PDB file of C-alpha atoms in Angstrom:
ATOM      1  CA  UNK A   1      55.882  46.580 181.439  1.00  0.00           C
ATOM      2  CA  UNK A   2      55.842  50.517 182.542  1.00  0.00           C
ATOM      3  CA  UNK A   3      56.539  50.793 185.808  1.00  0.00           C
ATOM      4  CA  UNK A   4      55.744  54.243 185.881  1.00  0.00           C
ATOM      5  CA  UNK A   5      51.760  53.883 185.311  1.00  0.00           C
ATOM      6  CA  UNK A   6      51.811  52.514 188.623  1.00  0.00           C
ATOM      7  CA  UNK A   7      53.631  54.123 191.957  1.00  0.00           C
ATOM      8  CA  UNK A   8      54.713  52.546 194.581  1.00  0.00           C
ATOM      9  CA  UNK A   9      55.293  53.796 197.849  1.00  0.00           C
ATOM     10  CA  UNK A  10      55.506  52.326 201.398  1.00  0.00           C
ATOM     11  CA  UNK A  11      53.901  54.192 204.776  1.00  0.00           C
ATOM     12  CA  UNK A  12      54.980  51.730 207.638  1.00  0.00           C
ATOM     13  CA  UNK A  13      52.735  48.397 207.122  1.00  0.00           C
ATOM     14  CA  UNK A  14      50.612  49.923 204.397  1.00  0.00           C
ATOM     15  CA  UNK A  15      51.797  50.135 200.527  1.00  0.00           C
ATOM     16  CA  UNK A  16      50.258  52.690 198.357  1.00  0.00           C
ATOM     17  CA  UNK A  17      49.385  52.031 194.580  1.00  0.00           C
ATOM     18  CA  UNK A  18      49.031  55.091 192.703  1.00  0.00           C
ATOM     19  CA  UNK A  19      47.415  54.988 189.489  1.00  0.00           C
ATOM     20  CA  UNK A  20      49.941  57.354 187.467  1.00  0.00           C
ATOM     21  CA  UNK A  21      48.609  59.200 184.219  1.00  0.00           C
ATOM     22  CA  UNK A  22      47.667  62.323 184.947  1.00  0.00           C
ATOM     23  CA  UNK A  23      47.504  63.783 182.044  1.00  0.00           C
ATOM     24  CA  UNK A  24      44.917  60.941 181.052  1.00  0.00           C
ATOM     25  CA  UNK A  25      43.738  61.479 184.260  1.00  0.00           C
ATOM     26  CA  UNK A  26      44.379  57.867 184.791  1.00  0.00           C
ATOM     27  CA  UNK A  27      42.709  56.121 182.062  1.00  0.00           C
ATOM     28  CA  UNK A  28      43.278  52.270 182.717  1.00  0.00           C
ATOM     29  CA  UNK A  29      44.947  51.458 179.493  1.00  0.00           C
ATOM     30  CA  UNK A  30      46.955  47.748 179.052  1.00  0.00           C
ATOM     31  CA  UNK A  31      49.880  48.665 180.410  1.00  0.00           C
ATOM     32  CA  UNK A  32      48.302  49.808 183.717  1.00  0.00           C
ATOM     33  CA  UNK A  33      46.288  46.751 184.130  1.00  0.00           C
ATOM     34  CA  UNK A  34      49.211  44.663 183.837  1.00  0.00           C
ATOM     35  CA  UNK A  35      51.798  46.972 186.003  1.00  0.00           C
ATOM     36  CA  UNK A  36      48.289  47.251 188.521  1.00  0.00           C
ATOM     37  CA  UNK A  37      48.023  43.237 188.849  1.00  0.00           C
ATOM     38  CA  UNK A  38      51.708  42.877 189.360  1.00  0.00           C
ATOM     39  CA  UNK A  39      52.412  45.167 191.889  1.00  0.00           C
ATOM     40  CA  UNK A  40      49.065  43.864 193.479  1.00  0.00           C
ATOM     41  CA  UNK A  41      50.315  40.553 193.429  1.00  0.00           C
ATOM     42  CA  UNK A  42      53.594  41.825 194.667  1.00  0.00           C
ATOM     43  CA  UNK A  43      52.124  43.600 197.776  1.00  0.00           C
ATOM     44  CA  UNK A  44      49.804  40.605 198.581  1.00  0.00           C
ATOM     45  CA  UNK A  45      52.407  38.085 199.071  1.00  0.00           C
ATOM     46  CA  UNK A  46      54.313  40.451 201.271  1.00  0.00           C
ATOM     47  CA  UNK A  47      53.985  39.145 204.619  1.00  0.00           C
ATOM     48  CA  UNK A  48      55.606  42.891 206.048  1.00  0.00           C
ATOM     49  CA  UNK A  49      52.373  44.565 204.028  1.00  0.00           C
ATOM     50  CA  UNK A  50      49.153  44.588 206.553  1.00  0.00           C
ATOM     51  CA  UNK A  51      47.379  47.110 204.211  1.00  0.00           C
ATOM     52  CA  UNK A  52      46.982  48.226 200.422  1.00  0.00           C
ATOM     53  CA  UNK A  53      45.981  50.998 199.451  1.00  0.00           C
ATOM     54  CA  UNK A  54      44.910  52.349 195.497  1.00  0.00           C
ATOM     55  CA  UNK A  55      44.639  55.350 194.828  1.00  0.00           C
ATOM     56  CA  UNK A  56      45.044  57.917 191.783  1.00  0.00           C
ATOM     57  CA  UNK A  57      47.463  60.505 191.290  1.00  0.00           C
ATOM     58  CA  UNK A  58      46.649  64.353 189.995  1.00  0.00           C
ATOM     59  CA  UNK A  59      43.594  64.564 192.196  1.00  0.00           C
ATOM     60  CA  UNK A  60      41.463  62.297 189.716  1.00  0.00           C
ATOM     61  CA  UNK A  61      41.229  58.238 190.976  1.00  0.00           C
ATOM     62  CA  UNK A  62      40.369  57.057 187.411  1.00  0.00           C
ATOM     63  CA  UNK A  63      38.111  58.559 183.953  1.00  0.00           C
ATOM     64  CA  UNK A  64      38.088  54.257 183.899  1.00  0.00           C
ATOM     65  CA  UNK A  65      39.111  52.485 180.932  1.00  0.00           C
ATOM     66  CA  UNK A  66      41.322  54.012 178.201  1.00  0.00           C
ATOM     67  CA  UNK A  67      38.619  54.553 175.366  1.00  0.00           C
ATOM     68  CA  UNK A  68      41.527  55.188 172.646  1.00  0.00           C
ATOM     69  CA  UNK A  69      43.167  52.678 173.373  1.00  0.00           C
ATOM     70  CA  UNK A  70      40.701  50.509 172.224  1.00  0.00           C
ATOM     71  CA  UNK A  71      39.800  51.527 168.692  1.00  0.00           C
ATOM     72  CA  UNK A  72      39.746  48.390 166.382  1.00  0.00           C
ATOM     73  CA  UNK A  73      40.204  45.505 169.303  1.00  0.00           C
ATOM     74  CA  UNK A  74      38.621  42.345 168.258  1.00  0.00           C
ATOM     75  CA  UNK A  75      37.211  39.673 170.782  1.00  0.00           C
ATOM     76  CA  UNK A  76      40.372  38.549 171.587  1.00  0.00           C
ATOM     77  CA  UNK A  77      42.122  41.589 172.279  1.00  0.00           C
ATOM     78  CA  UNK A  78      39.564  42.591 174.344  1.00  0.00           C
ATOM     79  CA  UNK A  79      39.549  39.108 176.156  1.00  0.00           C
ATOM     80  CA  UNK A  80      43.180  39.971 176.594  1.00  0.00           C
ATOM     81  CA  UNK A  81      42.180  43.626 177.999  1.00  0.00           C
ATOM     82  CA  UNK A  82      40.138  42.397 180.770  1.00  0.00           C
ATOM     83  CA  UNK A  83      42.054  39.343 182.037  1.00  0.00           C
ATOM     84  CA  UNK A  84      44.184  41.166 183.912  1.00  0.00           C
ATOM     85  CA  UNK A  85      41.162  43.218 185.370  1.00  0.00           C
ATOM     86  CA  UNK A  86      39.908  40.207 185.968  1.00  0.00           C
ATOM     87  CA  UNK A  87      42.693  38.724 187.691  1.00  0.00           C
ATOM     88  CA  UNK A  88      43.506  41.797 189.372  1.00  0.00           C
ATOM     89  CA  UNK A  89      39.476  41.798 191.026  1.00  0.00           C
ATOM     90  CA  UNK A  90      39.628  37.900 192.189  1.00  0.00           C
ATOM     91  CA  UNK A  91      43.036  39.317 194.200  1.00  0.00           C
ATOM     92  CA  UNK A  92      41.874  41.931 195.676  1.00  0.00           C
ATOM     93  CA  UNK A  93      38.554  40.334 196.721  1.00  0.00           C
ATOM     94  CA  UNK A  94      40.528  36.890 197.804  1.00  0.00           C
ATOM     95  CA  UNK A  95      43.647  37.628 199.422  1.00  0.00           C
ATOM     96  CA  UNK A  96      44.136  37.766 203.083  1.00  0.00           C
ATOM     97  CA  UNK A  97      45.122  41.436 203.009  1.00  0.00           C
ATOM     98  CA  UNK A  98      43.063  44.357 203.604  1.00  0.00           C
ATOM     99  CA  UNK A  99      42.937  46.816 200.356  1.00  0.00           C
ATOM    100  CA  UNK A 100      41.071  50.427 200.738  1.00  0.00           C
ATOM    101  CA  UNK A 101      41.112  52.970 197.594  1.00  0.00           C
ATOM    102  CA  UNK A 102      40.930  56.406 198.420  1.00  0.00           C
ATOM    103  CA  UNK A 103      38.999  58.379 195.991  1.00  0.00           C
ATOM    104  CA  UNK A 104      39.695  61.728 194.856  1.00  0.00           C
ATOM    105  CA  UNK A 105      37.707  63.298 191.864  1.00  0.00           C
ATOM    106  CA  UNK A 106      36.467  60.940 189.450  1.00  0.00           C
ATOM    107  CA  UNK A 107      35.633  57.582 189.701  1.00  0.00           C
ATOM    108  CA  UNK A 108      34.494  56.826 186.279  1.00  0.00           C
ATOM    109  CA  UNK A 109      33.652  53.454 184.442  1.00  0.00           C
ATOM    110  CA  UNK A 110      36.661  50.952 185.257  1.00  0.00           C
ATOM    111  CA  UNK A 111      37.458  53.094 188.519  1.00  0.00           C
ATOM    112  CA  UNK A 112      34.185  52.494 189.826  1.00  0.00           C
ATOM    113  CA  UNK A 113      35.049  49.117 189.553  1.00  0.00           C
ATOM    114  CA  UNK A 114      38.363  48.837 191.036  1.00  0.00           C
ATOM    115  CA  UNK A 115      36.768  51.097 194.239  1.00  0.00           C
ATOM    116  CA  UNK A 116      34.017  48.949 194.773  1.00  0.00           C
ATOM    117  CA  UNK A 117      35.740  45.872 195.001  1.00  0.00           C
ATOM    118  CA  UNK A 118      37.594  47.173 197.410  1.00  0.00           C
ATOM    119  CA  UNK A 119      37.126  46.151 201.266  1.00  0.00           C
ATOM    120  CA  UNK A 120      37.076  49.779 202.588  1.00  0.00           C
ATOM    121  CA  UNK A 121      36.138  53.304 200.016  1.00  0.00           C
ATOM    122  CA  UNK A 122      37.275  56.525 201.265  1.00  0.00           C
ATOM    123  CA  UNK A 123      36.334  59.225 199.096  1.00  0.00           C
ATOM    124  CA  UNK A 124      37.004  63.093 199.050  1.00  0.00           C
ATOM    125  CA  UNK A 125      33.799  65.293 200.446  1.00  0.00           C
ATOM    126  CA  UNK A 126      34.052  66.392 195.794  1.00  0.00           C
ATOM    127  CA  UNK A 127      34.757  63.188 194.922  1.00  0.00           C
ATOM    128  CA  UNK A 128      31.621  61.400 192.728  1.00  0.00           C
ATOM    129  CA  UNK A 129      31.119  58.218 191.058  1.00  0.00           C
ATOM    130  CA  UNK A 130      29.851  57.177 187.361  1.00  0.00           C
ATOM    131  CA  UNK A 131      29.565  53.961 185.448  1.00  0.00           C
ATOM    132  CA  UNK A 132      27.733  55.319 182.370  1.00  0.00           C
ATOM    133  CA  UNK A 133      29.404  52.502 180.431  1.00  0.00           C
ATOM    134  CA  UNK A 134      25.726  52.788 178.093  1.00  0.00           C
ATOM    135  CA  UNK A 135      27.361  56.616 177.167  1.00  0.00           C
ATOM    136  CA  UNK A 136      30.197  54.948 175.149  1.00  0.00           C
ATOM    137  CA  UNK A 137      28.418  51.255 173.778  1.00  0.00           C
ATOM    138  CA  UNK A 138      29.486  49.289 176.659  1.00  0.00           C
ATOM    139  CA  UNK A 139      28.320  47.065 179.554  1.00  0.00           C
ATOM    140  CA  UNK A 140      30.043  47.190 182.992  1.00  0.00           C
ATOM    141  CA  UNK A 141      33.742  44.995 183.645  1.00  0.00           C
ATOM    142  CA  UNK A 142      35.779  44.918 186.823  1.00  0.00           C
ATOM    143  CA  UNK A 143      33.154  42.700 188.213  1.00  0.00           C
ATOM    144  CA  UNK A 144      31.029  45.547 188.564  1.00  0.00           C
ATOM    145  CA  UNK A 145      27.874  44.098 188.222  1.00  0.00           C
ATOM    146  CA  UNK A 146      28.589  41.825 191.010  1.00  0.00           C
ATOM    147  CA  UNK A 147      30.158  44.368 193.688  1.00  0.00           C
ATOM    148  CA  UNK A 148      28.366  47.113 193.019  1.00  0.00           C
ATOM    149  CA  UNK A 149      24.469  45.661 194.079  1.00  0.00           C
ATOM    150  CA  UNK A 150      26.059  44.097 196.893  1.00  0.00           C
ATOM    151  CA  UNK A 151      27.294  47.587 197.955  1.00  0.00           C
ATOM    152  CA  UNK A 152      24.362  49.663 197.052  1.00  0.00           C
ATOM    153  CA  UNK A 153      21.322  47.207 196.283  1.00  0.00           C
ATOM    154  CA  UNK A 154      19.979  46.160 193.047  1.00  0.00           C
ATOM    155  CA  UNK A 155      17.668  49.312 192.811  1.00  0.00           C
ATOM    156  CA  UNK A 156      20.524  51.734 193.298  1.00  0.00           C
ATOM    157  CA  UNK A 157      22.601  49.796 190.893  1.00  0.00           C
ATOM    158  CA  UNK A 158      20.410  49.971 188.425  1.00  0.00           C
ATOM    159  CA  UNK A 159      20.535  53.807 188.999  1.00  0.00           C
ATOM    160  CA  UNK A 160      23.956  53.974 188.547  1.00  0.00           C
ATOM    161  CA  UNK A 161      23.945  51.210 185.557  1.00  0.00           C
ATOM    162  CA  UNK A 162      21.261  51.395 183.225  1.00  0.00           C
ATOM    163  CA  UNK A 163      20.536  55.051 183.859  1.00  0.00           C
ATOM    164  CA  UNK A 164      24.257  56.336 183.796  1.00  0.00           C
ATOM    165  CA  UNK A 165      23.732  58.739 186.814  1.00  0.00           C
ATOM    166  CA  UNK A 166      26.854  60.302 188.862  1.00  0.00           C
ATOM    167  CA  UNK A 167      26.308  59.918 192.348  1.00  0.00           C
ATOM    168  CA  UNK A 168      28.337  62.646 194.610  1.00  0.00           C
ATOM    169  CA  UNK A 169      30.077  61.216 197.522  1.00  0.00           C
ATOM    170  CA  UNK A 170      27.907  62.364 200.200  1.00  0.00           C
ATOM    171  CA  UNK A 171      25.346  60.220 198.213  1.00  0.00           C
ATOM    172  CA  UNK A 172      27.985  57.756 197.750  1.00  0.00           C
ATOM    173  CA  UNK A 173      28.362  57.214 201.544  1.00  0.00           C
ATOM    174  CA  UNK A 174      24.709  57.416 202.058  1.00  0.00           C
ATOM    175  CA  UNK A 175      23.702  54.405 200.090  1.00  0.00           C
ATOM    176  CA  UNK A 176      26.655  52.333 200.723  1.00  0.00           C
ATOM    177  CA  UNK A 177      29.119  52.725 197.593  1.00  0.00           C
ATOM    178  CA  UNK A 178      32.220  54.773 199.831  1.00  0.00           C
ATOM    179  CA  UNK A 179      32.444  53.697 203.189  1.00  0.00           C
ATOM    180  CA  UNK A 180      34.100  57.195 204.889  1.00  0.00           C
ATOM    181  CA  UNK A 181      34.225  60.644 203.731  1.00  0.00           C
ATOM    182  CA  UNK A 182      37.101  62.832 204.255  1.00  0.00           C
ATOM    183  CA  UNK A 183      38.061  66.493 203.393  1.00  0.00           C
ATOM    184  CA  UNK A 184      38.923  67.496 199.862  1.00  0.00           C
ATOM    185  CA  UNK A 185      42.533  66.331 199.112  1.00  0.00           C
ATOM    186  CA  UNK A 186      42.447  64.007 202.489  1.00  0.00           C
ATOM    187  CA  UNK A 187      41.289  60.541 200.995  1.00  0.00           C
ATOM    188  CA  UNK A 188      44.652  58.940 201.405  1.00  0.00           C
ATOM    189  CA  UNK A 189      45.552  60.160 204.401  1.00  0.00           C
ATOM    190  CA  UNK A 190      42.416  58.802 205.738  1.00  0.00           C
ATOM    191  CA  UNK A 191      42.703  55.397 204.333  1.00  0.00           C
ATOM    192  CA  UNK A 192      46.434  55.420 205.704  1.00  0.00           C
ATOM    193  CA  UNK A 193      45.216  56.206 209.130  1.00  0.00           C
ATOM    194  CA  UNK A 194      42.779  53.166 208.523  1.00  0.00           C
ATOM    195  CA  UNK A 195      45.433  51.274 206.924  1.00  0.00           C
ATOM    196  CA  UNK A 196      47.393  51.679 210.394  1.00  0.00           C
ATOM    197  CA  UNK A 197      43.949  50.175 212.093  1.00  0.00           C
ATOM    198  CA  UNK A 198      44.238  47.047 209.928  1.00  0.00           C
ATOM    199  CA  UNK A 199      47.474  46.508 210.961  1.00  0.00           C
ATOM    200  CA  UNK A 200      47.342  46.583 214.426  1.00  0.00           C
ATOM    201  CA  UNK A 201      45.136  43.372 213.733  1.00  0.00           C
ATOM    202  CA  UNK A 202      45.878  39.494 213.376  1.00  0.00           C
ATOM    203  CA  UNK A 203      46.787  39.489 210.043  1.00  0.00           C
ATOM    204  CA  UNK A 204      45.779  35.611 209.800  1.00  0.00           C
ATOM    205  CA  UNK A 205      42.187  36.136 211.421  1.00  0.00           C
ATOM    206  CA  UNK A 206      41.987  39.152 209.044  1.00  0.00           C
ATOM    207  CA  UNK A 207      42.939  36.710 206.140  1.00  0.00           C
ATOM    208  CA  UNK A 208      40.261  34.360 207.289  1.00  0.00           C
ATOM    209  CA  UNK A 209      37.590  36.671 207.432  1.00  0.00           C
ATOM    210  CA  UNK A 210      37.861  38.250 203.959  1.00  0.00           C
ATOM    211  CA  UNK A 211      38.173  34.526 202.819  1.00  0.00           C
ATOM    212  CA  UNK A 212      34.564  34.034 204.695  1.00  0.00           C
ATOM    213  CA  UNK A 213      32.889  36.985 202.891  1.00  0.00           C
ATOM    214  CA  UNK A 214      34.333  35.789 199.419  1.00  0.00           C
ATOM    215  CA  UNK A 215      32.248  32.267 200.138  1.00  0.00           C
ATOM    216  CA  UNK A 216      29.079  34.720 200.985  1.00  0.00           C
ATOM    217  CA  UNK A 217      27.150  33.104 197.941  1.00  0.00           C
ATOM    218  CA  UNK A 218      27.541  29.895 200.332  1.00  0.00           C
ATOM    219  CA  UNK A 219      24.840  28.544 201.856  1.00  0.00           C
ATOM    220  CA  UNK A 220      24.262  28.823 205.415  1.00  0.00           C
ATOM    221  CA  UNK A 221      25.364  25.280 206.550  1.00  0.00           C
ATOM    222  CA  UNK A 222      28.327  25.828 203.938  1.00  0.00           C
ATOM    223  CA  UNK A 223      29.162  28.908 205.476  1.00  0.00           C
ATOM    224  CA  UNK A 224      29.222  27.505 208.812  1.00  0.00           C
ATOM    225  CA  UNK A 225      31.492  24.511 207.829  1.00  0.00           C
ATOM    226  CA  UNK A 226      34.254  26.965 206.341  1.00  0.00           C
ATOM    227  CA  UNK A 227      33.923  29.104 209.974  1.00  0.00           C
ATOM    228  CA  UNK A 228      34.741  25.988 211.807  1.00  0.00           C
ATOM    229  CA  UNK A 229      37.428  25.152 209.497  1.00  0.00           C
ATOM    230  CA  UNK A 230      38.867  28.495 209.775  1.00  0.00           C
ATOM    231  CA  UNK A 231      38.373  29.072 213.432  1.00  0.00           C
ATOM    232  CA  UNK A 232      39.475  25.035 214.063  1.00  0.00           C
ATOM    233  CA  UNK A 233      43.143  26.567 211.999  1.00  0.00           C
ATOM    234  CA  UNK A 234      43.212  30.038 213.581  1.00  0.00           C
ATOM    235  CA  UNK A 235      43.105  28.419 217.185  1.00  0.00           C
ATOM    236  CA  UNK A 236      46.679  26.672 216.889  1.00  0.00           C
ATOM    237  CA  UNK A 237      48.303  29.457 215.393  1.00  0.00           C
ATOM    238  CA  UNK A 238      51.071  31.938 217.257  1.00  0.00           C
ATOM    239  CA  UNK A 239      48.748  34.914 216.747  1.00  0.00           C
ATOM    240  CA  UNK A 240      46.033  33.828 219.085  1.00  0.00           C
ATOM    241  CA  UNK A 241      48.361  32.516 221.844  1.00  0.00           C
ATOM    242  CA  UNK A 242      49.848  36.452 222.140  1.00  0.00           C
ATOM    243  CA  UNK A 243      45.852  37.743 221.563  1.00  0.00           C
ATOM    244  CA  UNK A 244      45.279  35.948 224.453  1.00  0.00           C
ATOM    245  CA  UNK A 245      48.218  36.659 226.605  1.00  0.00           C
ATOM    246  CA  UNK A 246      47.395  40.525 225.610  1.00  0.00           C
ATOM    247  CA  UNK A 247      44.241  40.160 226.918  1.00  0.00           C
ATOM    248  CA  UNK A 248      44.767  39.057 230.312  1.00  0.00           C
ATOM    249  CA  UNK A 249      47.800  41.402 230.555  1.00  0.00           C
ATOM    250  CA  UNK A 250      45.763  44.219 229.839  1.00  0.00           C
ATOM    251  CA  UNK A 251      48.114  45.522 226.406  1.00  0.00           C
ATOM    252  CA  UNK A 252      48.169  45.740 223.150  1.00  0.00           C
ATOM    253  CA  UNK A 253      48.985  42.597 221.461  1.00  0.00           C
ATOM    254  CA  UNK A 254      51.658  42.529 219.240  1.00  0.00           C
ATOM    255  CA  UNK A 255      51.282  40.131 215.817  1.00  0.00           C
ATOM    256  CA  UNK A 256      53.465  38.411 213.984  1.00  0.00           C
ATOM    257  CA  UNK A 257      51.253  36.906 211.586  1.00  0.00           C
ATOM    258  CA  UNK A 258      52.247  32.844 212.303  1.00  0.00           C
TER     259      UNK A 258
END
């Protein structure tokens, strides 16, 4: 595995993924995938990490998936392409910690994808989005076609997936698909001042919660079953005995995560 395709760098609770092929500006070829799903793993089971954060490096967050790479793959070398996409999008949307991309220049394809699926999109004031998969013979991976109505509605996905149309960030943030704007060459500094925000949280309750909004296909009465299961768990933990003793001290709690 290349290490090198993907960074990694710590800023106090938060670790920062950098997609890292500039000069491909970032195409998501095999290697990538596979060094992107380890290190995700890696930073998920960290109970010192309270934040991820993916971004891209060379001022582009991804052109998407590596076309070249994948002259002459048969079915199952292109099963073997996207299962660890695949894996890497059930992480990030399942694990208890908080993940936030920070966009700079392109989104394209594949990095559409792996922004959307994040909780949190912070993208550059010239950043803009396109998942004109049609422009190359291809349907949408990453999950795409699951996130990405959710985000934006299925009219506005439709916009973006059977039309093939960029979307700018300030349209981006208008309809949903980046959460934040920030100043030209200041997405990751945003997302690492949100990345602080997270936390400063209960990193258990935070767990819980993105657990909740996986089950969001749930029926009500389901959904209200797995809240009282989670808030019947998070009431005997370590966590909300200091949230509560913060409170009625008047300071800021301080979490340990038990």
């Amino acid at each position: 595995m290349d290490d090198r395709v993907v960074t990694v760098t710590g800023h106090g609770a938060a670790r920062v993924l950098t997609l890292n092929r500039p000069e491909a500006r970032n195409a998501i070829d095999v290697p990538m995938r596979e060094r992107l799903l380890a290190e995700l793993r890696r930073a998920a089971g960290d109970p010192e990490v309270r934040a991820i954060v993916l971004t891209g490096a060379g001022g582009t967050f991804s052109a998407g998936g590596d076309v070249r790479s994948m002259e002459g793959a048969g079915p199952d070398a292109v099963r073997a392409r996207l299962a660890p996409v695949h894996e890497a999008v059930r992480l990030i949307t399942t694990c208890g910690t908080p993940v936030i991309a920070a966009v700079e220049g392109a989104a394209a394809g594949l990095g559409v994808s792996l922004a959307a699926v994040c909780d949190h999109v912070v993208a550059a004031e010239d950043a803009r989005f396109v998942a004109a998969f049609g422009k190359v013979g291809l349907v949408a991976d990453g999950g795409l076609l699951w996130t990405l109505p959710q985000r934006v509605g299925m009219g506005r996905a439709r916009e973006m997936l059977v039309f093939g149309r960029t979307v700018t960030a300030p349209r981006a943030h208008e309809i949903g698909l980046a959460d934040s704007l920030a100043p030209s060459g200041g997405a990751l500094d945003a997302a690492l001042a949100l990345a602080a925000e997270a936390a400063a949280l209960a990193p258990l309750s935070v767990a819980a919660a993105k657990r909740l909004l996986a089950r969001a296909g749930q029926s009500l009465e389901e959904l209200l079953e797995s809240e009282r299961a989670e808030q019947a768990a998070l009431f005997g933990t370590a966590d909300f005995a200091e949230g509560r003793a913060a409170f009625a001290e008047r300071r800021p709690p301080r979490f340990e995560g038990r």
